[in-house]
mmCIF file of C-alpha atoms and ligand atoms in Angstrom:
data_model
loop_
_atom_site.group_PDB
_atom_site.id
_atom_site.type_symbol
_atom_site.label_atom_id
_atom_site.label_comp_id
_atom_site.label_asym_id
_atom_site.label_seq_id
_atom_site.Cartn_x
_atom_site.Cartn_y
_atom_site.Cartn_z
ATOM 1 C CA UNK A 1 87.797 -193.915 191.687
ATOM 2 C CA UNK A 2 91.194 -194.240 190.040
ATOM 3 C CA UNK A 3 91.800 -193.847 186.316
ATOM 4 C CA UNK A 4 94.094 -195.414 183.743
ATOM 5 C CA UNK A 5 95.500 -193.127 181.073
ATOM 6 C CA UNK A 6 95.255 -194.519 177.551
ATOM 7 C CA UNK A 7 96.450 -192.471 174.569
ATOM 8 C CA UNK A 8 96.206 -189.388 176.783
ATOM 9 C CA UNK A 9 92.646 -190.131 177.855
ATOM 10 C CA UNK A 10 91.436 -191.095 181.328
ATOM 11 C CA UNK A 11 89.380 -194.275 181.765
ATOM 12 C CA UNK A 12 87.885 -195.298 185.139
ATOM 13 C CA UNK A 13 89.863 -198.345 186.347
ATOM 14 C CA UNK A 14 86.802 -200.097 187.700
ATOM 15 C CA UNK A 15 83.565 -200.659 185.823
ATOM 16 C CA UNK A 16 80.347 -202.608 186.211
ATOM 17 C CA UNK A 17 79.940 -205.743 184.084
ATOM 18 C CA UNK A 18 76.347 -206.432 183.086
ATOM 19 C CA UNK A 19 76.362 -209.884 181.460
ATOM 20 C CA UNK A 20 73.257 -211.786 182.648
ATOM 21 C CA UNK A 21 71.801 -208.673 184.291
ATOM 22 C CA UNK A 22 68.335 -208.225 182.787
ATOM 23 C CA UNK A 23 65.047 -206.423 183.369
ATOM 24 C CA UNK A 24 64.525 -204.264 186.443
ATOM 25 C CA UNK A 25 67.443 -205.967 188.205
ATOM 26 C CA UNK A 26 69.718 -204.542 185.533
ATOM 27 C CA UNK A 27 68.156 -201.067 185.634
ATOM 28 C CA UNK A 28 68.539 -200.988 189.411
ATOM 29 C CA UNK A 29 72.114 -202.325 189.456
ATOM 30 C CA UNK A 30 73.294 -199.720 186.919
ATOM 31 C CA UNK A 31 71.458 -196.916 188.693
ATOM 32 C CA UNK A 32 72.816 -197.980 192.093
ATOM 33 C CA UNK A 33 76.345 -198.421 190.802
ATOM 34 C CA UNK A 34 76.427 -194.921 189.302
ATOM 35 C CA UNK A 35 74.940 -193.419 192.458
ATOM 36 C CA UNK A 36 77.727 -195.079 194.473
ATOM 37 C CA UNK A 37 80.468 -193.666 192.274
ATOM 38 C CA UNK A 38 80.952 -196.156 189.429
ATOM 39 C CA UNK A 39 81.712 -194.291 186.192
ATOM 40 C CA UNK A 40 82.296 -197.157 183.737
ATOM 41 C CA UNK A 41 79.635 -199.573 182.475
ATOM 42 C CA UNK A 42 80.161 -202.595 180.209
ATOM 43 C CA UNK A 43 77.396 -204.057 178.070
ATOM 44 C CA UNK A 44 77.122 -205.801 174.675
ATOM 45 C CA UNK A 45 74.584 -206.176 171.913
ATOM 46 C CA UNK A 46 74.532 -209.899 172.731
ATOM 47 C CA UNK A 47 73.539 -209.293 176.387
ATOM 48 C CA UNK A 48 70.144 -208.012 175.254
ATOM 49 C CA UNK A 49 70.107 -205.485 178.099
ATOM 50 C CA UNK A 50 71.194 -202.233 176.468
ATOM 51 C CA UNK A 51 67.745 -200.672 176.952
ATOM 52 C CA UNK A 52 67.890 -201.513 180.664
ATOM 53 C CA UNK A 53 71.445 -200.174 180.938
ATOM 54 C CA UNK A 54 70.250 -196.990 179.231
ATOM 55 C CA UNK A 55 67.376 -196.603 181.674
ATOM 56 C CA UNK A 56 69.751 -197.171 184.594
ATOM 57 C CA UNK A 57 72.117 -194.481 183.325
ATOM 58 C CA UNK A 58 69.234 -192.096 182.795
ATOM 59 C CA UNK A 59 67.792 -192.832 186.240
ATOM 60 C CA UNK A 60 71.074 -192.189 188.037
ATOM 61 C CA UNK A 61 71.187 -188.630 186.752
ATOM 62 C CA UNK A 62 74.972 -188.627 186.384
ATOM 63 C CA UNK A 63 76.262 -186.419 183.574
ATOM 64 C CA UNK A 64 76.813 -188.508 180.448
ATOM 65 C CA UNK A 65 80.288 -187.050 179.904
ATOM 66 C CA UNK A 66 81.435 -188.499 183.236
ATOM 67 C CA UNK A 67 80.543 -192.068 182.245
ATOM 68 C CA UNK A 68 82.665 -194.442 180.177
ATOM 69 C CA UNK A 69 80.182 -196.664 178.339
ATOM 70 C CA UNK A 70 81.182 -199.743 176.340
ATOM 71 C CA UNK A 71 79.173 -201.999 174.053
ATOM 72 C CA UNK A 72 80.186 -204.815 171.685
ATOM 73 C CA UNK A 73 79.203 -206.195 168.289
ATOM 74 C CA UNK A 74 78.602 -209.948 168.062
ATOM 75 C CA UNK A 75 80.426 -211.888 165.268
ATOM 76 C CA UNK A 76 77.199 -212.722 163.384
ATOM 77 C CA UNK A 77 76.869 -208.949 162.832
ATOM 78 C CA UNK A 78 80.407 -208.301 161.587
ATOM 79 C CA UNK A 79 79.362 -207.471 157.993
ATOM 80 C CA UNK A 80 79.551 -203.738 157.287
ATOM 81 C CA UNK A 81 75.800 -202.987 157.081
ATOM 82 C CA UNK A 82 75.083 -205.081 160.193
ATOM 83 C CA UNK A 83 77.725 -203.272 162.271
ATOM 84 C CA UNK A 84 76.200 -199.929 161.289
ATOM 85 C CA UNK A 85 72.601 -201.016 161.867
ATOM 86 C CA UNK A 86 73.166 -202.833 165.172
ATOM 87 C CA UNK A 87 75.301 -200.066 166.645
ATOM 88 C CA UNK A 88 72.864 -197.310 165.660
ATOM 89 C CA UNK A 89 70.208 -199.431 167.415
ATOM 90 C CA UNK A 90 72.503 -199.681 170.453
ATOM 91 C CA UNK A 91 72.683 -195.893 170.687
ATOM 92 C CA UNK A 92 68.889 -195.648 170.637
ATOM 93 C CA UNK A 93 68.511 -198.335 173.309
ATOM 94 C CA UNK A 94 71.242 -196.815 175.450
ATOM 95 C CA UNK A 95 69.527 -193.402 175.140
ATOM 96 C CA UNK A 96 72.797 -191.766 174.137
ATOM 97 C CA UNK A 97 74.404 -190.098 171.116
ATOM 98 C CA UNK A 98 77.639 -192.038 171.489
ATOM 99 C CA UNK A 99 79.382 -194.924 173.189
ATOM 100 C CA UNK A 100 82.876 -194.364 174.540
ATOM 101 C CA UNK A 101 84.041 -197.723 173.276
ATOM 102 C CA UNK A 102 82.777 -200.182 170.661
ATOM 103 C CA UNK A 103 84.357 -203.654 170.645
ATOM 104 C CA UNK A 104 84.430 -206.608 168.275
ATOM 105 C CA UNK A 105 83.134 -209.163 170.812
ATOM 106 C CA UNK A 106 85.155 -212.175 169.576
ATOM 107 C CA UNK A 107 87.564 -212.800 166.720
ATOM 108 C CA UNK A 108 85.899 -214.400 163.710
ATOM 109 C CA UNK A 109 86.962 -215.490 160.274
ATOM 110 C CA UNK A 110 83.496 -215.047 158.780
ATOM 111 C CA UNK A 111 84.041 -211.443 157.640
ATOM 112 C CA UNK A 112 87.414 -209.810 156.835
ATOM 113 C CA UNK A 113 88.565 -207.878 159.894
ATOM 114 C CA UNK A 114 89.105 -204.756 157.786
ATOM 115 C CA UNK A 115 85.423 -204.681 156.812
ATOM 116 C CA UNK A 116 84.196 -204.779 160.426
ATOM 117 C CA UNK A 117 86.762 -202.288 161.676
ATOM 118 C CA UNK A 118 86.113 -200.072 158.639
ATOM 119 C CA UNK A 119 82.424 -199.887 159.552
ATOM 120 C CA UNK A 120 83.383 -199.114 163.144
ATOM 121 C CA UNK A 121 85.641 -196.322 161.857
ATOM 122 C CA UNK A 122 82.728 -194.898 159.894
ATOM 123 C CA UNK A 123 80.664 -194.810 163.110
ATOM 124 C CA UNK A 124 83.611 -193.122 164.793
ATOM 125 C CA UNK A 125 83.743 -190.470 162.058
ATOM 126 C CA UNK A 126 79.998 -189.894 162.495
ATOM 127 C CA UNK A 127 80.543 -189.352 166.230
ATOM 128 C CA UNK A 128 78.507 -192.333 167.461
ATOM 129 C CA UNK A 129 81.630 -194.136 168.690
ATOM 130 C CA UNK A 130 84.578 -192.463 170.430
ATOM 131 C CA UNK A 131 86.997 -195.403 170.533
ATOM 132 C CA UNK A 132 87.342 -198.762 168.811
ATOM 133 C CA UNK A 133 88.546 -201.983 170.362
ATOM 134 C CA UNK A 134 88.463 -205.759 170.366
ATOM 135 C CA UNK A 135 87.743 -208.559 172.798
ATOM 136 C CA UNK A 136 89.193 -212.038 173.225
ATOM 137 C CA UNK A 137 91.991 -211.182 170.769
ATOM 138 C CA UNK A 138 95.483 -212.748 170.970
ATOM 139 C CA UNK A 139 98.515 -210.459 170.628
ATOM 140 C CA UNK A 140 98.887 -211.320 166.934
ATOM 141 C CA UNK A 141 95.207 -210.595 166.246
ATOM 142 C CA UNK A 142 95.501 -207.237 168.028
ATOM 143 C CA UNK A 143 98.491 -206.498 165.844
ATOM 144 C CA UNK A 144 96.459 -207.362 162.734
ATOM 145 C CA UNK A 145 93.489 -205.265 163.929
ATOM 146 C CA UNK A 146 95.760 -202.263 164.492
ATOM 147 C CA UNK A 147 96.408 -202.248 160.750
ATOM 148 C CA UNK A 148 92.735 -201.322 160.214
ATOM 149 C CA UNK A 149 91.920 -199.005 163.141
ATOM 150 C CA UNK A 150 93.523 -197.453 166.183
ATOM 151 C CA UNK A 151 92.899 -200.062 168.878
ATOM 152 C CA UNK A 152 91.992 -198.485 172.208
ATOM 153 C CA UNK A 153 91.211 -201.662 174.145
ATOM 154 C CA UNK A 154 91.356 -205.438 174.254
ATOM 155 C CA UNK A 155 88.904 -206.987 176.717
ATOM 156 C CA UNK A 156 89.878 -210.478 177.891
ATOM 157 C CA UNK A 157 89.420 -212.932 180.713
ATOM 158 C CA UNK A 158 91.907 -211.900 183.381
ATOM 159 C CA UNK A 159 91.950 -212.767 187.081
ATOM 160 C CA UNK A 160 94.343 -214.318 189.624
ATOM 161 C CA UNK A 161 93.951 -217.800 188.090
ATOM 162 C CA UNK A 162 94.315 -216.646 184.482
ATOM 163 C CA UNK A 163 97.536 -214.812 183.633
ATOM 164 C CA UNK A 164 97.767 -212.512 180.610
ATOM 165 C CA UNK A 165 101.466 -211.617 180.594
ATOM 166 C CA UNK A 166 101.819 -211.293 176.812
ATOM 167 C CA UNK A 167 98.811 -208.977 176.517
ATOM 168 C CA UNK A 168 99.878 -206.864 179.515
ATOM 169 C CA UNK A 169 103.216 -206.363 177.797
ATOM 170 C CA UNK A 170 101.603 -205.556 174.444
ATOM 171 C CA UNK A 171 99.153 -203.110 176.102
ATOM 172 C CA UNK A 172 102.196 -201.253 177.447
ATOM 173 C CA UNK A 173 103.935 -201.161 174.078
ATOM 174 C CA UNK A 174 100.861 -200.176 172.058
ATOM 175 C CA UNK A 175 99.283 -198.032 174.792
ATOM 176 C CA UNK A 176 95.899 -199.757 174.915
ATOM 177 C CA UNK A 177 93.529 -200.563 177.760
ATOM 178 C CA UNK A 178 93.497 -204.192 178.858
ATOM 179 C CA UNK A 179 90.061 -204.722 180.372
ATOM 180 C CA UNK A 180 89.764 -207.727 182.662
ATOM 181 C CA UNK A 181 86.490 -209.578 182.369
ATOM 182 C CA UNK A 182 85.423 -212.257 184.852
ATOM 183 C CA UNK A 183 87.823 -210.510 187.268
ATOM 184 C CA UNK A 184 86.404 -212.436 190.239
ATOM 185 C CA UNK A 185 86.580 -215.748 188.382
ATOM 186 C CA UNK A 186 82.735 -215.661 188.600
ATOM 187 C CA UNK A 187 82.909 -215.341 192.385
ATOM 188 C CA UNK A 188 85.461 -218.197 192.536
ATOM 189 C CA UNK A 189 88.094 -216.084 194.299
ATOM 190 C CA UNK A 190 85.996 -216.239 197.458
ATOM 191 C CA UNK A 191 87.599 -218.568 199.987
ATOM 192 C CA UNK A 192 91.029 -218.483 198.324
ATOM 193 C CA UNK A 193 93.549 -218.914 201.169
ATOM 194 C CA UNK A 194 96.242 -216.621 199.706
ATOM 195 C CA UNK A 195 93.843 -213.807 198.804
ATOM 196 C CA UNK A 196 92.226 -214.142 202.229
ATOM 197 C CA UNK A 197 95.555 -213.932 204.028
ATOM 198 C CA UNK A 198 96.661 -210.872 202.040
ATOM 199 C CA UNK A 199 93.243 -209.291 202.544
ATOM 200 C CA UNK A 200 93.364 -209.724 206.303
ATOM 201 C CA UNK A 201 96.461 -207.536 206.600
ATOM 202 C CA UNK A 202 94.575 -204.732 204.790
ATOM 203 C CA UNK A 203 91.104 -205.341 206.216
ATOM 204 C CA UNK A 204 89.858 -206.396 202.755
ATOM 205 C CA UNK A 205 88.044 -209.404 201.252
ATOM 206 C CA UNK A 206 89.382 -211.919 198.696
ATOM 207 C CA UNK A 207 87.355 -210.184 195.958
ATOM 208 C CA UNK A 208 88.825 -206.801 196.863
ATOM 209 C CA UNK A 209 92.387 -208.173 196.756
ATOM 210 C CA UNK A 210 91.732 -209.712 193.317
ATOM 211 C CA UNK A 211 90.341 -206.421 191.989
ATOM 212 C CA UNK A 212 93.108 -204.331 193.566
ATOM 213 C CA UNK A 213 95.715 -206.642 191.993
ATOM 214 C CA UNK A 214 94.169 -205.943 188.566
ATOM 215 C CA UNK A 215 93.624 -202.184 188.763
ATOM 216 C CA UNK A 216 97.038 -201.621 190.338
ATOM 217 C CA UNK A 217 98.625 -202.788 187.070
ATOM 218 C CA UNK A 218 99.285 -200.132 184.445
ATOM 219 C CA UNK A 219 96.624 -199.869 181.717
ATOM 220 C CA UNK A 220 94.415 -202.563 183.310
ATOM 221 C CA UNK A 221 90.757 -202.011 184.163
ATOM 222 C CA UNK A 222 88.363 -204.534 185.732
ATOM 223 C CA UNK A 223 84.625 -204.922 185.202
ATOM 224 C CA UNK A 224 83.169 -207.138 187.944
ATOM 225 C CA UNK A 225 79.479 -207.894 187.619
ATOM 226 C CA UNK A 226 77.469 -207.497 190.796
ATOM 227 C CA UNK A 227 73.789 -207.385 191.614
ATOM 228 C CA UNK A 228 73.460 -206.716 195.322
ATOM 229 C CA UNK A 229 74.211 -203.406 196.964
ATOM 230 C CA UNK A 230 76.768 -205.208 199.181
ATOM 231 C CA UNK A 231 78.742 -206.630 196.264
ATOM 232 C CA UNK A 232 78.546 -203.379 194.294
ATOM 233 C CA UNK A 233 79.919 -201.420 197.251
ATOM 234 C CA UNK A 234 82.557 -204.021 198.126
ATOM 235 C CA UNK A 235 83.941 -204.071 194.590
ATOM 236 C CA UNK A 236 84.215 -200.298 194.396
ATOM 237 C CA UNK A 237 86.025 -200.082 197.727
ATOM 238 C CA UNK A 238 89.493 -200.932 196.416
ATOM 239 C CA UNK A 239 91.066 -197.494 196.120
ATOM 240 C CA UNK A 240 92.121 -196.890 199.733
ATOM 241 C CA UNK A 241 94.876 -199.505 199.987
ATOM 242 C CA UNK A 242 97.845 -200.712 197.997
ATOM 243 C CA UNK A 243 99.378 -204.154 197.541
ATOM 244 C CA UNK A 244 103.135 -204.361 198.063
ATOM 245 C CA UNK A 245 105.372 -205.669 195.290
ATOM 246 C CA UNK A 246 105.608 -208.954 197.130
ATOM 247 C CA UNK A 247 101.822 -209.231 197.520
ATOM 248 C CA UNK A 248 101.378 -208.475 193.793
ATOM 249 C CA UNK A 249 103.799 -211.339 193.059
ATOM 250 C CA UNK A 250 101.964 -213.729 195.373
ATOM 251 C CA UNK A 251 98.656 -213.071 193.591
ATOM 252 C CA UNK A 252 100.325 -213.456 190.181
ATOM 253 C CA UNK A 253 101.694 -216.834 191.245
ATOM 254 C CA UNK A 254 98.156 -218.195 191.780
ATOM 255 C CA UNK A 255 97.774 -218.486 188.010
ATOM 256 C CA UNK A 256 97.496 -222.128 187.042
HETATM 257 N N1 NAP B 1 84.072 -209.849 176.363
HETATM 258 C C1 NAP B 1 83.634 -211.030 176.727
HETATM 259 O O1 NAP B 1 83.670 -212.000 175.957
HETATM 260 C C2 NAP B 1 83.106 -211.212 178.122
HETATM 261 C C3 NAP B 1 82.901 -212.504 178.629
HETATM 262 C C4 NAP B 1 82.445 -212.635 179.934
HETATM 263 C C5 NAP B 1 82.184 -211.500 180.698
HETATM 264 N N2 NAP B 1 82.371 -210.249 180.169
HETATM 265 C C6 NAP B 1 82.082 -209.014 180.960
HETATM 266 O O2 NAP B 1 82.722 -209.094 182.220
HETATM 267 C C7 NAP B 1 81.765 -208.932 183.253
HETATM 268 C C8 NAP B 1 82.188 -209.670 184.487
HETATM 269 O O3 NAP B 1 82.343 -211.052 184.262
HETATM 270 P P1 NAP B 1 81.359 -212.159 184.889
HETATM 271 O O4 NAP B 1 80.030 -211.553 185.148
HETATM 272 O O5 NAP B 1 81.413 -213.319 183.976
HETATM 273 O O6 NAP B 1 82.110 -212.615 186.226
HETATM 274 P P2 NAP B 1 82.658 -211.898 187.547
HETATM 275 O O7 NAP B 1 82.472 -210.452 187.509
HETATM 276 O O8 NAP B 1 84.026 -212.442 187.782
HETATM 277 O O9 NAP B 1 81.746 -212.536 188.679
HETATM 278 C C9 NAP B 1 80.384 -212.224 188.825
HETATM 279 C C10 NAP B 1 79.829 -213.104 189.944
HETATM 280 O O10 NAP B 1 80.520 -212.803 191.169
HETATM 281 C C11 NAP B 1 79.575 -212.396 192.153
HETATM 282 N N3 NAP B 1 80.186 -211.310 192.928
HETATM 283 C C12 NAP B 1 80.257 -209.997 192.598
HETATM 284 N N4 NAP B 1 80.909 -209.304 193.538
HETATM 285 C C13 NAP B 1 81.261 -210.181 194.498
HETATM 286 C C14 NAP B 1 81.956 -210.072 195.726
HETATM 287 N N5 NAP B 1 82.417 -208.883 196.137
HETATM 288 N N6 NAP B 1 82.169 -211.194 196.465
HETATM 289 C C15 NAP B 1 81.713 -212.378 196.036
HETATM 290 N N7 NAP B 1 81.044 -212.567 194.876
HETATM 291 C C16 NAP B 1 80.824 -211.475 194.110
HETATM 292 C C17 NAP B 1 78.347 -211.937 191.402
HETATM 293 O O11 NAP B 1 77.216 -212.123 192.222
HETATM 294 P P3 NAP B 1 75.954 -211.098 192.248
HETATM 295 O O12 NAP B 1 75.628 -210.763 190.837
HETATM 296 O O13 NAP B 1 74.917 -211.893 192.937
HETATM 297 O O14 NAP B 1 76.362 -209.881 193.023
HETATM 298 C C18 NAP B 1 78.366 -212.883 190.200
HETATM 299 O O15 NAP B 1 77.804 -214.129 190.539
HETATM 300 C C19 NAP B 1 80.478 -209.430 182.600
HETATM 301 O O16 NAP B 1 79.334 -209.033 183.313
HETATM 302 C C20 NAP B 1 80.598 -208.824 181.239
HETATM 303 O O17 NAP B 1 80.262 -207.437 181.283
HETATM 304 C C21 NAP B 1 82.832 -210.095 178.898
#
């Protein structure tokens, strides 16, 4: 596993996404992933699988302090009392005293941003949340959010077909983690001629090239979702090769 350093703290570059993982399949995927060496798990209150994620973490027997665990608050719960209530429920379901990162899942104009982030800061002061972040925020919204709380992360769609140049630059300036969701374009990178060609020179698959391209960038982490043991293992196996500057450029140019 490689780590990104954000505000002096190490975050595992690769995590497991859990959207649409439910029931025993979710418990097993989380447990398997941690047993294989994953140390970063992404869930959300909206995914309705926090209890299963919690059971998976418990089952794997990995020390809690070694795991970077993220959950997110859905916009319909952005009012102060809802943020507090829903996140305290998250901690119970996740069988933990704290989450490493709590995100506003999407921007919303329903509740003033300062109210939501203020509630998240209260949870941080209580120790239930280590870091605060946002998701699906534009650079100007991140800027606005940073007026209310120290922003540790912005989680956005980022993969070879979806460039995020402005946010990558802002993440560098503000020293925040840019987490790439849908890093495999929902499996769509498979069969891509350029990724395949680059992969062949390294003995890697299209998915592995896409993930390597992400985690090789400063302050970027990727959270591919996978169910099968094969996919889980394949996605983790991206730390024994490096893309050249030219290969990085070729992947970047796939963005359309
Ligand atoms: N913040 C947000 O608004 C937001 C939005 C969307 C997603 N997310 C987060 O990001 C995570 C990942 O995004 P995602 O689930 O939408 O898409 P993704 O990770 O790009 O793709 C997942 C799909 O790719 C398949 N797959 C996994 N590894 C593969 C491999 N090595 N080769 C070929 N196919 C592979 C999976 O199949 P199997 O499951 O069958 O292995 C699944 O169908 C989510 O689970 C969630 O945690 C956040």
